[in-house]
Coordinates of C-alpha atoms in Angstrom, one line a residue:
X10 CA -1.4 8.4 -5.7
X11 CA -0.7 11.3 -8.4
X12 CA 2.7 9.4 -9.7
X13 CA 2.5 11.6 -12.9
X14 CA 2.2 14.8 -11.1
X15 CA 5.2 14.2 -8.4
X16 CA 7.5 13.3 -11.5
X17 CA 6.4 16.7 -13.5
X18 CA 6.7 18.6 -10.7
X19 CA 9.8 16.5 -9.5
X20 CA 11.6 17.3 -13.0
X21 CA 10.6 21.3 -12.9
X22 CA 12.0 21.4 -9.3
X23 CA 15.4 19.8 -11.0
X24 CA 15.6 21.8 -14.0
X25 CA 16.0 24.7 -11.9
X26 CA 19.0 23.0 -9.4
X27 CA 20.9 22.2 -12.1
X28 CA 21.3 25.9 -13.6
X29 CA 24.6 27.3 -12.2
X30 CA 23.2 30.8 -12.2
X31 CA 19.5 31.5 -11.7
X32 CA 18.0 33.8 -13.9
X33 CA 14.0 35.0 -14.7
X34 CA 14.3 32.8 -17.4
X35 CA 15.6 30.4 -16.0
X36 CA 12.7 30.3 -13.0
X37 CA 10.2 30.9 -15.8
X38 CA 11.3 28.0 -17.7
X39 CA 10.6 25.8 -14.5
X40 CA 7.9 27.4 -14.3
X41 CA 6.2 26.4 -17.2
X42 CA 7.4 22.6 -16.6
X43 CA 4.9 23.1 -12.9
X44 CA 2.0 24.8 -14.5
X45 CA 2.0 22.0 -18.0
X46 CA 2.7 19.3 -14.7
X47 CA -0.6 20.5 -13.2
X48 CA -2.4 20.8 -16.7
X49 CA -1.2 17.2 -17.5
X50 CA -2.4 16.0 -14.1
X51 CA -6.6 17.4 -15.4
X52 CA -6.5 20.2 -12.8
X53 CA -9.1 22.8 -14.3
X54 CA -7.5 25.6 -16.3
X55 CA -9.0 28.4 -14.2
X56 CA -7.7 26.5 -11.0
X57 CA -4.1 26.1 -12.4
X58 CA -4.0 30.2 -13.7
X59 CA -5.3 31.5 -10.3
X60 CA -2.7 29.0 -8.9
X61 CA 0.5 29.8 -11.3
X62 CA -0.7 33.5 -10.5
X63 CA 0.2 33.0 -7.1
X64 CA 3.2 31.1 -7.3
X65 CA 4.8 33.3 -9.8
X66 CA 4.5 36.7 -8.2
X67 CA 6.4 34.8 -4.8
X68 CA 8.9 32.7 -7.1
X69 CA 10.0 36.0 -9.2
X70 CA 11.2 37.8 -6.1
X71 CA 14.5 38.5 -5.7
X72 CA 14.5 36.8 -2.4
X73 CA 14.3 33.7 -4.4
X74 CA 16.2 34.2 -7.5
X75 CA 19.4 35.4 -5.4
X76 CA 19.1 32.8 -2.5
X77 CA 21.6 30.2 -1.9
X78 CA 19.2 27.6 -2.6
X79 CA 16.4 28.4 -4.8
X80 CA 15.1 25.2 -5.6
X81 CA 14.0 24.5 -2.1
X82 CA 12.3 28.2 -2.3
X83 CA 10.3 27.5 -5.2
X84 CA 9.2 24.2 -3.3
X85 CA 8.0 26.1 -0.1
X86 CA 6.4 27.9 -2.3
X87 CA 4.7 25.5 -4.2
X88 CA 4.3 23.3 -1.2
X89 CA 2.3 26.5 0.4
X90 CA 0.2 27.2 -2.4
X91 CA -1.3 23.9 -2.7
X92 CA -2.2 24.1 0.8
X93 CA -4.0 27.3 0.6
X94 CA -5.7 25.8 -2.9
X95 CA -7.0 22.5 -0.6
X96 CA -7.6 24.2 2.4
X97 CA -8.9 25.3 4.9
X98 CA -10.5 22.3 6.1
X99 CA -12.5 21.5 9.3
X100 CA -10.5 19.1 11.5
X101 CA -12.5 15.8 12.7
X102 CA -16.4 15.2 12.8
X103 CA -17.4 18.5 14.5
X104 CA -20.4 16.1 16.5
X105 CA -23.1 17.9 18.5
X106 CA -24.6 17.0 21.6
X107 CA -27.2 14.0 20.9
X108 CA -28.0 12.5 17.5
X109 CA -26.1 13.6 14.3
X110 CA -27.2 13.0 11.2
X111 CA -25.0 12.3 8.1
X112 CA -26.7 12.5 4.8
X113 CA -24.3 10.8 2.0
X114 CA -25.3 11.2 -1.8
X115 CA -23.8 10.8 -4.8
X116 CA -24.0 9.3 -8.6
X117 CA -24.6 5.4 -8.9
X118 CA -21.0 4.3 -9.2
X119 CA -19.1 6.4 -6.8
X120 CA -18.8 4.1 -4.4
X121 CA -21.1 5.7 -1.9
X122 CA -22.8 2.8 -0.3
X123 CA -19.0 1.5 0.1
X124 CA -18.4 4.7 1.9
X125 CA -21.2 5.0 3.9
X126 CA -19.5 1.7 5.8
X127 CA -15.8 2.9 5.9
X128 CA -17.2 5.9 7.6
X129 CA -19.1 3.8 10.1
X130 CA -16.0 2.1 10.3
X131 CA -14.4 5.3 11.0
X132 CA -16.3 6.1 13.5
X133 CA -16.2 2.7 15.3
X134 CA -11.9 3.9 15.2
X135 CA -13.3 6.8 17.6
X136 CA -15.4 4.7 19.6
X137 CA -18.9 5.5 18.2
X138 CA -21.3 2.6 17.1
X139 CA -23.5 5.0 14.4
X140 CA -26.7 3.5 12.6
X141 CA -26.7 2.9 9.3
X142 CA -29.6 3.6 7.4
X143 CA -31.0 1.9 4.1
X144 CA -32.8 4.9 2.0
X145 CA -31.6 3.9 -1.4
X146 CA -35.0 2.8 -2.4
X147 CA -34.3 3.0 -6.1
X148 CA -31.9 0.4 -6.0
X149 CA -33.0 -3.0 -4.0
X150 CA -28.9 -4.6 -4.5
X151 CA -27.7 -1.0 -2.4
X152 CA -30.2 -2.2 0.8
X153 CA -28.6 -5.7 0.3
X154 CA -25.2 -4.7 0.1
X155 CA -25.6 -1.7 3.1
X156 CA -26.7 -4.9 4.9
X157 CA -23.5 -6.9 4.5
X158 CA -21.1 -4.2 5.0
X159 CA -23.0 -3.2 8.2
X160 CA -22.5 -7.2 9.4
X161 CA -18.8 -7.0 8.2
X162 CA -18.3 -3.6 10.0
X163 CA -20.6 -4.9 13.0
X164 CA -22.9 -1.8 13.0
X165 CA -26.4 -2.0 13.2
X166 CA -28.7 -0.8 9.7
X167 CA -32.0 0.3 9.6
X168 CA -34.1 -0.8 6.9
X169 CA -38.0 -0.8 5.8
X170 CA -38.5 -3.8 3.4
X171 CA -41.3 -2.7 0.6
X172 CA -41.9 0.9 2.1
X173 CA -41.3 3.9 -1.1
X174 CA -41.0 6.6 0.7
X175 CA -37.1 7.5 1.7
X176 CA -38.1 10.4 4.0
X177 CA -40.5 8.0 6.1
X178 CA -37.6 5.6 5.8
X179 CA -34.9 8.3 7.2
X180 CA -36.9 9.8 9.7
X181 CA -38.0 6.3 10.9
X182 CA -34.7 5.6 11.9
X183 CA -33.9 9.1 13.1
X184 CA -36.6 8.1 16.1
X185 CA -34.9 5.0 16.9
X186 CA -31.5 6.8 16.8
X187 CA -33.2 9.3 19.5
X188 CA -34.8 6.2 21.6
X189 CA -31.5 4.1 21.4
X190 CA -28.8 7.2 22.1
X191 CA -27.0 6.6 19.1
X192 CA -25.1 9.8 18.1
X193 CA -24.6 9.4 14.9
X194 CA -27.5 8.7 12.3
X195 CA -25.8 7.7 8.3
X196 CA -28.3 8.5 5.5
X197 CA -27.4 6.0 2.4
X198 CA -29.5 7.8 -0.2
X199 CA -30.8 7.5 -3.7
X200 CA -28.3 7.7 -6.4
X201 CA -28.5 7.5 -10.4
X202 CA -25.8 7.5 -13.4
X203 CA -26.4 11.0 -14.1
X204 CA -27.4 14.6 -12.6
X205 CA -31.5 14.7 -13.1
X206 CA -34.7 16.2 -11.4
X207 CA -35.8 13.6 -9.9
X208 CA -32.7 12.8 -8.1
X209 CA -32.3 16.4 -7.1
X210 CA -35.9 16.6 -6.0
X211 CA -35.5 13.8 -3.6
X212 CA -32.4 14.8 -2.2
X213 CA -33.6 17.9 -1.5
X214 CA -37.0 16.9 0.0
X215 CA -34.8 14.7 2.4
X216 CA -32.3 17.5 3.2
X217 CA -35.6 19.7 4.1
X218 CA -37.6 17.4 6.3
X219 CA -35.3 14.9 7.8
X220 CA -32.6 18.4 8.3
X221 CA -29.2 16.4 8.8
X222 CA -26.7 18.2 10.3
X223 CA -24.0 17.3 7.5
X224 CA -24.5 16.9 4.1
X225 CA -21.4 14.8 1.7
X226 CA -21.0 14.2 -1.5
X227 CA -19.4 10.6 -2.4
X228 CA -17.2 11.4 -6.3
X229 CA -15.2 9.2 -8.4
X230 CA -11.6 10.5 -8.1
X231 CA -10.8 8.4 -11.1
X232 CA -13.8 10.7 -13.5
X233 CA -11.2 14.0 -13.3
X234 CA -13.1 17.4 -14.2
X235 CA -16.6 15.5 -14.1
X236 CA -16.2 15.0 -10.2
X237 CA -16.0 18.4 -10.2
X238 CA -18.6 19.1 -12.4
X239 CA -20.8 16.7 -10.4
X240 CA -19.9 18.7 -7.0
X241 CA -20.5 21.8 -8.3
X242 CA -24.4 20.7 -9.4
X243 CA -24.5 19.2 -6.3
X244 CA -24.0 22.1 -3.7
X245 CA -25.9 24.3 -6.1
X246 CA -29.4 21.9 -5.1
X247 CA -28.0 20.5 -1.3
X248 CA -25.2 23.2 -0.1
X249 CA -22.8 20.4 0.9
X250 CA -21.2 20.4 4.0
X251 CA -18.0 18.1 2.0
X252 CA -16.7 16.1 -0.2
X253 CA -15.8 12.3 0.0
X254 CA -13.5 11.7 -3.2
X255 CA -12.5 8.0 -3.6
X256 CA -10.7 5.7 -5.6
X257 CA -7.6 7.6 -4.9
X258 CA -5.4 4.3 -4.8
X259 CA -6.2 3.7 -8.6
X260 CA -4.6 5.5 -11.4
X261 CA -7.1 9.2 -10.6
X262 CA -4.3 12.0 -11.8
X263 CA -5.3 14.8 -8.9
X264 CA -7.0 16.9 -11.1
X265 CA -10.6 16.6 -9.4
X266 CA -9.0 16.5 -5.4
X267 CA -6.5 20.1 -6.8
X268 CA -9.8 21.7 -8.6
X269 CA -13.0 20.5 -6.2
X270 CA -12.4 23.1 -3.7
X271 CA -11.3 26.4 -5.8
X272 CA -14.0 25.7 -8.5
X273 CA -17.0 24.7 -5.9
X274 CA -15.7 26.6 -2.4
X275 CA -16.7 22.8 -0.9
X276 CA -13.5 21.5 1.0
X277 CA -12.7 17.8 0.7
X278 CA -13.3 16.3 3.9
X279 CA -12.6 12.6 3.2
X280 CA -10.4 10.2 1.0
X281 CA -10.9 6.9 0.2
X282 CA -7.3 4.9 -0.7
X283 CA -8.3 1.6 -1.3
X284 CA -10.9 -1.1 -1.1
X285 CA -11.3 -2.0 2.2
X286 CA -13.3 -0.5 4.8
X287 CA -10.4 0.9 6.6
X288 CA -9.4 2.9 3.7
X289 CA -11.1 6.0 4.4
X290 CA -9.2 9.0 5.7
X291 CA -10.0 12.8 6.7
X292 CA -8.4 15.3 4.8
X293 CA -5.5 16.9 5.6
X294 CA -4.4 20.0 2.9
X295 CA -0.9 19.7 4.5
X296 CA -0.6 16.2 4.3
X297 CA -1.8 15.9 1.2
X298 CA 0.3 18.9 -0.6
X299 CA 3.2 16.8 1.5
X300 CA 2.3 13.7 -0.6
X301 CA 1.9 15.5 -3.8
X302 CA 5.5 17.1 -3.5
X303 CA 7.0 13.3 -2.7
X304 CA 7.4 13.9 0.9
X305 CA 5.2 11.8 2.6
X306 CA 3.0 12.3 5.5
X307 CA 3.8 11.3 9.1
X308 CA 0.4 11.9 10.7
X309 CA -1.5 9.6 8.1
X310 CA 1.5 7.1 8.4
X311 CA 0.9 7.1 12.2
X312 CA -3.1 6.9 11.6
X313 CA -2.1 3.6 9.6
X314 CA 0.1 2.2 12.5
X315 CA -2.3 2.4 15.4
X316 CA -5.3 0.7 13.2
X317 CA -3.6 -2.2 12.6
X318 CA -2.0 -2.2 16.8
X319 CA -5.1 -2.3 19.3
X320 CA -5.1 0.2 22.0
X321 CA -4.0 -1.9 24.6
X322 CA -1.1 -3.4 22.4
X323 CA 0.0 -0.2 21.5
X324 CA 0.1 0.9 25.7
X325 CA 1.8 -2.6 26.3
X326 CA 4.5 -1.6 23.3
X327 CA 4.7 2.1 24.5
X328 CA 5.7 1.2 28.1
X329 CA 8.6 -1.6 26.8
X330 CA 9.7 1.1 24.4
X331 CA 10.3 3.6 27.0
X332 CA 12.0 1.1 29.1
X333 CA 14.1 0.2 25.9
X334 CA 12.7 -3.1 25.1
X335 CA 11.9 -4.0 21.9
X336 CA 12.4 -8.1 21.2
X337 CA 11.8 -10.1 18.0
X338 CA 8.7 -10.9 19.3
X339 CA 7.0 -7.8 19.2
X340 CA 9.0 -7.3 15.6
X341 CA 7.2 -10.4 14.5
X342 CA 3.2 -9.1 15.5
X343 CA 4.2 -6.1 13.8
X344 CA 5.2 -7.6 10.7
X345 CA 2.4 -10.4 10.6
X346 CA -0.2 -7.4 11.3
X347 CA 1.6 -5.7 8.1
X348 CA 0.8 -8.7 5.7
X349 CA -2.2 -7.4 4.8
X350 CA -2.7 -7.1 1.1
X351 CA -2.0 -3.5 0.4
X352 CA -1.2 -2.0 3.5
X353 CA 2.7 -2.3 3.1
X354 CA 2.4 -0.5 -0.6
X355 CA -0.1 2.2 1.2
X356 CA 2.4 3.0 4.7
X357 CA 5.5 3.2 2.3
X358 CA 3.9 5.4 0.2
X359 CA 3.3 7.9 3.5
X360 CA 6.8 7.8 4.2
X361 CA 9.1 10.9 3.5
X362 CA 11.7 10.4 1.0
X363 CA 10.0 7.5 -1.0
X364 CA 9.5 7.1 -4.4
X365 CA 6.6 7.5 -6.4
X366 CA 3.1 5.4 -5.9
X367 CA 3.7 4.1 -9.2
X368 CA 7.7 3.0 -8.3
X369 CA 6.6 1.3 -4.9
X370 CA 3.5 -0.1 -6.8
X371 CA 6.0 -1.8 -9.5
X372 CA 8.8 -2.8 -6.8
X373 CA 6.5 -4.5 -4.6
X374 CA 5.1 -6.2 -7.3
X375 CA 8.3 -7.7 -8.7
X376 CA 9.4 -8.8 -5.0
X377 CA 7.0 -11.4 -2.9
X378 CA 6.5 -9.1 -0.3
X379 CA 4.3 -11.6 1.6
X380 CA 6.2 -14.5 1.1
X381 CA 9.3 -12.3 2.6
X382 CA 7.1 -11.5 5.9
X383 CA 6.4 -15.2 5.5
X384 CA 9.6 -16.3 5.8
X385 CA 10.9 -13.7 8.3
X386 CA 8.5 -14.7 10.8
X387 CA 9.1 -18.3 10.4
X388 CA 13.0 -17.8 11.1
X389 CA 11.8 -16.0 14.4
X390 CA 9.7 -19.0 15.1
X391 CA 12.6 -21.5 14.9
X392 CA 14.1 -19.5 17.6
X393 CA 13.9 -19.8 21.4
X394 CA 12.3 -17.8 23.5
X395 CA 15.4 -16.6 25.2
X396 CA 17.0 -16.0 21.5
X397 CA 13.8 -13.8 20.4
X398 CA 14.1 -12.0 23.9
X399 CA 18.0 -11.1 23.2
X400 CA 19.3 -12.1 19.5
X401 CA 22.7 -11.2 20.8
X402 CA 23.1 -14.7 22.5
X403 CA 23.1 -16.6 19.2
X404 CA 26.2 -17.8 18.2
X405 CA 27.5 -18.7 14.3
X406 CA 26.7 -22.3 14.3
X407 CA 22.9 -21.7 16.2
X408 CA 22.6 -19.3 13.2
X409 CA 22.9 -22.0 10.7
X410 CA 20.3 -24.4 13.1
X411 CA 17.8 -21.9 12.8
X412 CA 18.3 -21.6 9.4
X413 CA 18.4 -25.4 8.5
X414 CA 15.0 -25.2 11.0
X415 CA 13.1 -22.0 9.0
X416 CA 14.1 -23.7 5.5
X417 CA 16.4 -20.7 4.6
X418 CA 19.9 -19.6 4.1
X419 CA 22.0 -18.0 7.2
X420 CA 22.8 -15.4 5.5
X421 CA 19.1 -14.4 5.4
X422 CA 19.2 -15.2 8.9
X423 CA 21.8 -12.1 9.6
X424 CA 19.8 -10.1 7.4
X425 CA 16.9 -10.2 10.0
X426 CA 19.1 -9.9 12.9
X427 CA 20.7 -6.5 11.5
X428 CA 17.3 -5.1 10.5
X429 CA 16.2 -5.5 14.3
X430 CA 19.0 -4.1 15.3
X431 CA 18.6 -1.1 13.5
X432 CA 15.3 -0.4 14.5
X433 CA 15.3 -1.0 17.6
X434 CA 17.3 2.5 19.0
X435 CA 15.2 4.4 16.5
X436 CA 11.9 2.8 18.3
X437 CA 13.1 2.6 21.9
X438 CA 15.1 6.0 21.1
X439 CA 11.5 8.0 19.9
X440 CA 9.5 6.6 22.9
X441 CA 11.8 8.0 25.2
X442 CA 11.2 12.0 24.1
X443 CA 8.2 13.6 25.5
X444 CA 5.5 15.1 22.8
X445 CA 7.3 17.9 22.2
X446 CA 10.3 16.6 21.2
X447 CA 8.6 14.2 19.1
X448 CA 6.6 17.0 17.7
X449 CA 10.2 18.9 17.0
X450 CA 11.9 15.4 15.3
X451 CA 8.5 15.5 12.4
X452 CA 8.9 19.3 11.8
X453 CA 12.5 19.0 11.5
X454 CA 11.8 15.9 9.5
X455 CA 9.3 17.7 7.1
X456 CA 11.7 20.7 6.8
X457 CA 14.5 18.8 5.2
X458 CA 11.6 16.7 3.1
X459 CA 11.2 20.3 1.2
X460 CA 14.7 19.7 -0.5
X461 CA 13.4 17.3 -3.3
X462 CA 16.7 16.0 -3.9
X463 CA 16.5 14.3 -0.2
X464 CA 15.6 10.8 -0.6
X465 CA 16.1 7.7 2.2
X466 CA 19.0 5.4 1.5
X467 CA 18.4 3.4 -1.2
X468 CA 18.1 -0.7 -0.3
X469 CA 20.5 -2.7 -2.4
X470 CA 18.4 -4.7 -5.6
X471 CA 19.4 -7.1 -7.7
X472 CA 21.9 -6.6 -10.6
X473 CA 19.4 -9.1 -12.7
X474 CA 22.5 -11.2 -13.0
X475 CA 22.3 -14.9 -13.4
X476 CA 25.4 -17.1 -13.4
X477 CA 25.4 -20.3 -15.3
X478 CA 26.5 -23.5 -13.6
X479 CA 29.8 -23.8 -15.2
X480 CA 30.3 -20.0 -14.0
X481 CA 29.1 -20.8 -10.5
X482 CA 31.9 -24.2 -10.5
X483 CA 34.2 -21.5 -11.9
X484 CA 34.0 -19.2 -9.5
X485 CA 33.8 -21.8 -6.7
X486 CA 37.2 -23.1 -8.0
X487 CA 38.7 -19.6 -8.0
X488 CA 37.7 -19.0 -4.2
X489 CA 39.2 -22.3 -2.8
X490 CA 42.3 -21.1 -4.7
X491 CA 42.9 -18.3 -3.3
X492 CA 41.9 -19.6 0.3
X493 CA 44.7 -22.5 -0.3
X494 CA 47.3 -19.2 -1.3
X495 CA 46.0 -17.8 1.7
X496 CA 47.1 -20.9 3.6
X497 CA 50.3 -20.7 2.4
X498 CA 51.1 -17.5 3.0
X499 CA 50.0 -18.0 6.7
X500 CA 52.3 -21.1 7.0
X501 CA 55.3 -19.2 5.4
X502 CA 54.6 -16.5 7.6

């Protein structure tokens, strides 16, 4: 997600650090390299001049220019603005007492239909079985395809087979809601390729008789300014309540998510990060300015973590970390859990310190990343249960067994055996901290994320290198030499 903008604003952030002495021309030089970063990235002019405005006037200051460390300054600053551009934005659903209705529109294309389940889905997270409701009349493949994605989801839809009338169709099912208890009610409407009357007329006739307590707006990260565009027309007919921007996984460059809110005054209250129903998120300004600025975002990485652990697993893990267990058992569910195509890519990219979406994108391609989990969780199979329970009981020679047993080297057996032994005191170390110490360890976490220079350790890769078989005998050769000299000099000795 917005690779191009966190290397633009990555290299004006740089440009400035390596000046020895910090001058205004210096700042406005670096400037310049954030506003043309912003411009590259599709952000709407007038959005990027009320937002340079800001960000100027503060960076300028001499409380920046003389500081010890201005770089980090200028990305506070930066890091600020951006959440003042996205925000503010309503936390959660904001449900009422007794049936809330959810009326989802947008252009044919947007993904809306998609949406309308990943919300349901959503909900489901929260413990709320909503109806889904089939008033896309125009198009008889979207009441087919709400269908399947309420089966997949496991949420009941409401449809009326031949009937023409959406508001009969939404109001209908509003009833049933009411009869049923269902609090929430989601409205799949009408939509069309392009902004017309008729689509307006409908959407407003629904909005006025079937009154829905919120009102979104599905758009096409990947369409830049005409999101926008499309928002804008929107709230002029409706008066949206939000908007749901999706396709953010893809190659979208920010512009519409940095613009929607300052050009339309409609907050984004959704994101939609990949293809599957679990890929919709509520928006966060400060974890997404955290993501734009290469830092990551804990809270959305912790969101990710506990959909893919059940509640009760998660007690279960919470109660052995805070007694300090933590066996290759439990590393193996987590990892198997992790295989899912996509999620690796998507939890990496929320960590602080990580490289850009398009870096991770490109190194997880070149490696089998599911093969690796593959073959990790088959070494932990071809131990015993007493070896998973406590790794520290197996000796050299049961290495090489398990090994010989997973189809692997030993060396590759080590390898697991240190990574669980590095994570292990982190885990077991953070579950024994109370809320606000844990609270304490992700603010002090984000604070040293605003130096952009701070990155994780970097994992050792591959020099490319290939030796030939004559090289390999050679070297072979040289080795068993020097062990013989070794030998020697022992015996002499």
């Amino acid at each position: 997600m917005f690779g191009s903008l966190q290397d633009g604003l990555q290299s004006a952030f740089k440009s400035i650090r390596g000046k020895g002495k910090l001058t205004e021309r210096n700042m406005q030089d670096g400037l310049a390299l954030v506003e043309k970063s912003l411009l590259d990235a599709d952000v709407s002019y007038d959005t990027v001049k009320d937002f340079m405005e800001q960000v100027s006037q503060q960076a300028m200051g001499e409380k920046v220019l003389l500081s010890l460390k201005p770089s980090e300054q200028l990305v506070g600053i930066v890091h600020q603005e951006l959440i003042n551009l996205l925000g503010p934005v309503e936390e959660g659903l904001q449900l009422k007492e007794g049936v809330n209705i959810f009326m989802m529109c947008g252009l044919q294309g947007s993904g809306k239909t998609t949406t309308c389940g990943k919300l349901a889905k959503l909900l489901q997270q929260r413990n709320i079985s909503p109806l889904l409701v089939a008033a896309d009349l125009q198009r008889p493949a979207a009441i087919e395809q709400l269908h399947v994605i309420g089966e997949t989801v496991g949420v009941p839809v409401y449809s009326e087979p031949g009937e023409q009338d959406p508001v009969k169709v939404c109001n209908n099912a509003v009833a049933k809601a009411r009869e049923e208890e269902v609090k929430v009610v989601i409205l799949d409407t009408a939509g069309r390729l392009a902004i017309d009357e008729e689509l307006m007329g409908q959407l407003q006739t629904i909005d006025r008789q079937v009154s829905p307590d919120q009102v979104f707006l599905v758009v096409d990260g990947m369409t830049g300014q005409d999101a926008v565009n499309s928002a804008k027309a929107f709230h002029e007919s409706l008066e949206l309540n939000g908007v749901v921007m999706t396709k953010l996984d893809g190659d979208a460059r920010g512009g519409a998510l940095l613009s929607v809110k300052h050009v339309t005054g409609v907050p984004i209250r959704f994101i939609g990060t990949g293809e599957h129903l679990e890929d919709l998120e509520f928006f966060r300004p400060e974890g997404m300015s955290n993501r734009i600025l290469g830092m990551g975002d804990v809270l959305a990485l912790v969101d990710q973590v506990q959909g893919i652990v059940d509640q009760k697993e998660q007690e279960r893990l919470q109660e052995q970390l805070e007694k300090g267990q933590f066996t290759l058992d439990d590393f193996r569910n987590h990892m198997q859990k992790m295989a899912k195509p996509g999620l690796m890519q998507k939890m990496l990219g929320l960590m602080p310190g990580m490289p850009s979406s398009a870096d991770i994108n490109k190194m997880m391609n070149e490696g089998d990343t599911s093969g690796e989990i593959r073959r990790m969780v088959g070494i932990i199979d071809s131990m015993t249960p007493a070896e998973r329970q406590d790794p520290k009981v197996i000796e050299v020679s049961r290495r090489q067994r398990i090994a010989q047993g997973a189809g692997v080297k030993p060396q590759q057996v080590n390898e697991l055996i240190k990574q669980y032994d590095t994570m292990k005191p982190l885990l077991t170390g953070m579950a024994g901290k109370g809320m606000g110490d844990r609270m304490q360890m992700m603010q002090d976490l984000q604070q040293k994320m605003l130096d952009p220079s701070s990155r994780m350790p970097k994992t050792k890769k591959s020099t490319g290198k290939r030796l030939s078989p004559k090289q390999r005998a050679k070297e072979k050769k040289k080795r068993e030499k020097m062990l013989r000299q070794k030998r020697r000099e022992k015996k002499q000795n």
